[in-house]
Structures are given as structure tokens and as C-alpha cells.
Short mmCIF file of C-alpha atoms and ligand atoms in Angstrom, two decimals:
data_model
loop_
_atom_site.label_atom_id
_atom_site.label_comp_id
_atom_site.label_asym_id
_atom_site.label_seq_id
_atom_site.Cartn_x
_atom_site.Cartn_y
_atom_site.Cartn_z
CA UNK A 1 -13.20 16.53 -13.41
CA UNK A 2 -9.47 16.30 -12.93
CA UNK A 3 -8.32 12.30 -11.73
CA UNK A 4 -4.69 13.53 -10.42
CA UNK A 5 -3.39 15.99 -8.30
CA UNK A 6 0.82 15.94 -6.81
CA UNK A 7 1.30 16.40 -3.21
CA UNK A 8 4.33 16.88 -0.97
CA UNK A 9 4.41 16.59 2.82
CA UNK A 10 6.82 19.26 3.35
CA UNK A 11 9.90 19.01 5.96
CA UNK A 12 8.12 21.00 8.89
CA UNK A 13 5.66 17.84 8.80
CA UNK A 14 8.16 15.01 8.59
CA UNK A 15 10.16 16.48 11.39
CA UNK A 16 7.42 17.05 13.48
CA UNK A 17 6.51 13.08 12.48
CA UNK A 18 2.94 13.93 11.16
CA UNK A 19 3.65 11.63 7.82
CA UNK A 20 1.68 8.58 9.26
CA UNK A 21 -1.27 10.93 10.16
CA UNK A 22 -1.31 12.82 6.97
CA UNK A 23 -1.10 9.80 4.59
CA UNK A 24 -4.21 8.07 6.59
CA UNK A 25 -6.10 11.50 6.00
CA UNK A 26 -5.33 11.13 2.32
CA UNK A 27 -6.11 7.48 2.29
CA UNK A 28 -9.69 8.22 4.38
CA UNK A 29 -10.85 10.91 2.28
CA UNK A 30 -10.50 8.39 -0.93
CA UNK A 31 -7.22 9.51 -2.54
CA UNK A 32 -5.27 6.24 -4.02
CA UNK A 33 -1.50 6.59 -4.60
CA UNK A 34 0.10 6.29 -7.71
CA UNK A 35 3.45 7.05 -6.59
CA UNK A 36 5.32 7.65 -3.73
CA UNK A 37 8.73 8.53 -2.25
CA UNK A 38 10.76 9.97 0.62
CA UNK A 39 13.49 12.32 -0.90
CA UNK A 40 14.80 15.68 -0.22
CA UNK A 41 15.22 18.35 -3.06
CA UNK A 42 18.30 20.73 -3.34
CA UNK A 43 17.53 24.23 -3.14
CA UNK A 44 18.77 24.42 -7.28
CA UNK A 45 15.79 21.86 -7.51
CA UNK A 46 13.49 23.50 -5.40
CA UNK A 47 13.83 26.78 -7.08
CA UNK A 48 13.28 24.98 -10.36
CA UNK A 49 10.10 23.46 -9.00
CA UNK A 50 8.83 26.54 -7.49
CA UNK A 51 9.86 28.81 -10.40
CA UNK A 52 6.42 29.94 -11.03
CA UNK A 53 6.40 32.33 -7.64
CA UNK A 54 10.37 33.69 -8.54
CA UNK A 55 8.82 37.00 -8.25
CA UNK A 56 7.68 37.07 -4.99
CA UNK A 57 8.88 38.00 -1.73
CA UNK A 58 8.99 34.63 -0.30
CA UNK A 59 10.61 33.03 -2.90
CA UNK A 60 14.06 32.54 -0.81
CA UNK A 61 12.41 31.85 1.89
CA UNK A 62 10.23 28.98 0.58
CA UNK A 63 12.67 27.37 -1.84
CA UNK A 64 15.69 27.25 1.27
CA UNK A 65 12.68 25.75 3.89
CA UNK A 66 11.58 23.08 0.84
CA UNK A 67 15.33 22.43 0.72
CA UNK A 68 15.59 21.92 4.24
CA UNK A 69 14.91 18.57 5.17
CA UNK A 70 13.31 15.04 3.86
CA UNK A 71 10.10 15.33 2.56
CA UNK A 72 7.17 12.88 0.73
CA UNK A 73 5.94 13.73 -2.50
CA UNK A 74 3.38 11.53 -3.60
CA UNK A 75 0.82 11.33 -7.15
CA UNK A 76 -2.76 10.91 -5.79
CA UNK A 77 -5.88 9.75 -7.90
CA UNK A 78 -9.38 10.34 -7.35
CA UNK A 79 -12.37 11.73 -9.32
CA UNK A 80 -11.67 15.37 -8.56
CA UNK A 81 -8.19 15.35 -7.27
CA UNK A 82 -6.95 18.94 -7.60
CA UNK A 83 -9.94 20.76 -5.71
CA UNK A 84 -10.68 17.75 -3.34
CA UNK A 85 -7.56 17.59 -2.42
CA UNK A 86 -7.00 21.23 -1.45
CA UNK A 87 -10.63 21.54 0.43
CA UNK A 88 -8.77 18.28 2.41
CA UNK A 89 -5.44 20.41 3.21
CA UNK A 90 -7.09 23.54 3.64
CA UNK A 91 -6.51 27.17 3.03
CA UNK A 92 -2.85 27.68 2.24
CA UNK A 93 -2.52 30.07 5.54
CA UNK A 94 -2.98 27.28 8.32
CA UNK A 95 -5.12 30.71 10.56
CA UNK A 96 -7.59 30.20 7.54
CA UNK A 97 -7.98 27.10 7.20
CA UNK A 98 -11.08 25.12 7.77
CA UNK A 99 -11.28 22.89 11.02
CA UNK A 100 -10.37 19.13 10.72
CA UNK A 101 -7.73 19.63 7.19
CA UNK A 102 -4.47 18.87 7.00
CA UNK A 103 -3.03 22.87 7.36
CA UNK A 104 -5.26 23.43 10.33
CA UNK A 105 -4.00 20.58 12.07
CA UNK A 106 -0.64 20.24 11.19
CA UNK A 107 1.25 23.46 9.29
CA UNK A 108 2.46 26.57 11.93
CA UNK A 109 2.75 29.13 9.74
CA UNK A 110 1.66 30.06 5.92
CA UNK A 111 5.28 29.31 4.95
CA UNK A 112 5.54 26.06 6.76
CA UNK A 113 2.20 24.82 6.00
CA UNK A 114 2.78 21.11 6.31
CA UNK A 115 1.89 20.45 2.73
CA UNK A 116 1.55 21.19 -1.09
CA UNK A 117 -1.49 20.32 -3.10
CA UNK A 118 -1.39 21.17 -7.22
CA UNK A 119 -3.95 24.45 -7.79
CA UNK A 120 -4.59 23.24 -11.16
CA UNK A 121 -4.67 19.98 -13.27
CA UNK A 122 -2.33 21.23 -15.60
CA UNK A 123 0.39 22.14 -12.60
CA UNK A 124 -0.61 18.55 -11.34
CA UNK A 125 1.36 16.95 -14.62
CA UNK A 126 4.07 19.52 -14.40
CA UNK A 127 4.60 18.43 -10.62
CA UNK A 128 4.50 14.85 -10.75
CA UNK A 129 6.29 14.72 -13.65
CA UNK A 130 9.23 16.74 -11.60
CA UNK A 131 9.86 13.83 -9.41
CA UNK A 132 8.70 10.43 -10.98
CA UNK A 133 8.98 8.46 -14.48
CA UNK A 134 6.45 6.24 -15.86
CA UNK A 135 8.04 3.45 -13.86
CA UNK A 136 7.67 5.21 -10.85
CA UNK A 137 3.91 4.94 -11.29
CA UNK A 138 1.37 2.06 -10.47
P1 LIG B 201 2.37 25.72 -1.63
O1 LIG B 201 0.99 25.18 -1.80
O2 LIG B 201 3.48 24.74 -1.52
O3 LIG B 201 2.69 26.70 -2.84
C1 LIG B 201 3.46 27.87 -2.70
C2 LIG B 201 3.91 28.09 -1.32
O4 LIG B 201 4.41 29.38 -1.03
C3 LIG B 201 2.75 27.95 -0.36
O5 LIG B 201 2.37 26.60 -0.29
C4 LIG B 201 3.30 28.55 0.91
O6 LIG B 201 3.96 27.61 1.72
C5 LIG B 201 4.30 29.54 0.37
N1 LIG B 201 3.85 30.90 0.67
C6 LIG B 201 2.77 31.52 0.18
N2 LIG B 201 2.69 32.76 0.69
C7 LIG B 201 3.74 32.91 1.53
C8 LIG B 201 4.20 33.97 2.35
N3 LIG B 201 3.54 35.14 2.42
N4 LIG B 201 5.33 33.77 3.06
C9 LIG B 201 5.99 32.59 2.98
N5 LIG B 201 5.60 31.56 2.21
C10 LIG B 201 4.48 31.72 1.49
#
């Protein structure tokens, strides 16, 4: 059982001013934050961040939208972070995804999907460690 997971509310969800609704979804279904902060990434540091999918198709795509605006990235703890938090954001295309998450109600379109959950615990470290130091964290 993993206690962490890394999210971000991506910039199609700040702009559309769903932060306030997303963090009391996270905060309802348990999730306690260990850090938080409003930033926005170059596209050099998105790239970096999203280096794992460099091969695909929608690589310049995703790392110029992630680029694009503000966005929250946040550390979240719970028993069971990583796969609790992606049944709470739902399927990564917001078509497929379940009634009442995050994706369904929120994201437009698989590429601007509202926001990013860790698939793993091991990406979860990688992630958070990206964007805060240990005295980032409480
Ligand atoms: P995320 O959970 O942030 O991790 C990788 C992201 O790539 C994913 O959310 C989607 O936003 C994006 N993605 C996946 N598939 C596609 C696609 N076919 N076209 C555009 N973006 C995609």
C-alpha cells in the first residue's frame, strides 16, 4: 500500500477556475496535503518532467499545453494514494471516465484532462521530488 501519490491540476483547469472544486474533491475523498504550490513550468521543464512519453505522438503537444499556463502541483498522502487517487480522477480519456471523478467532470479532451495523478509509487517520488525539497513538505 503506497502512502503518496503527486498531482497537478493542469492549466485547462485553473483557467477554467475548477482549482477550488478539485482540491475539496481531494480533501473529501481523504487525501491530506503535504505540499502545495501554484507555479507554471517552462516547456524545457515540462519536457524534462514528461520525458518518459518522448516517444510518442503527443509528446509536443502535451509538454507545450503543460507549459501553457499556471498550474497546482500538489504531494497527497493517504493509505493507497497512487490507485485511489486515479479511481478519484478517472480514466485518463475524460469520454471514459467514470461518473462523479475529477476527468469526467472537469477535463475536455484526453490531452487536456484537467489533471495528473502518479501511475506508480515509484513515479510518485520521481514527481514530487521534481517540484519540492524537504522544506517544501509538512
Ligand atoms: P497524464 O496523466 O498527465 O500523463 C500523460 C499525459 O499525456 C496524459 O495525462 C494525457 O493528458 C496525455 N495524453 C495521453 N494520450 C494522449 C493523446 N492521445 N493525445 C494527447 N495527449 C495525450
Amino acid at each position: 500500500m503506497s502512502n503518496r501519490t503527486f498531482t497537478m491540476i493542469k492549466p485547462d483547469a485553473v483557467k477554467n477556475g475548477h482549482i477550488g472544486n478539485i482540491l475539496q474533491m481531494i480533501n473529501a475523498a481523504g487525501f491530506r496535503i503535504i505540499a502545495m504550490k501554484y507555479t507554471r513550468i517552462s516547456l524545457e521543464q515540462a519536457g524534462k518532467f514528461y520525458e518518459v512519453h518522448s516517444a510518442r505522438p503527443f509528446y509536443g503537444e502535451l509538454t507545450e499545453f503543460m507549459s501553457s499556463g499556471p498550474i497546482v502541483a500538489a504531494i497527497l498522502e493517504k493509505d493507497n494514494a497512487v490507485a485511489d487517487f486515479r479511481t478519484l480522477i478517472g480514466a485518463t480519456n475524460p469520454a471514459e471516465a467514470a461518473e462523479g471523478t475529477v476527468r469526467k467532470l472537469y477535463a475536455t479532451s484526453i490531452g487536456e484532462n484537467a489533471v495528473h495523478g502518479s501511475d506508480s509509487d515509484e513515479n510518485a517520488k520521481i514527481e514530487g521530488d521534481f517540484f519540492f525539497n524537504g522544506l517544501e513538505r509538512f
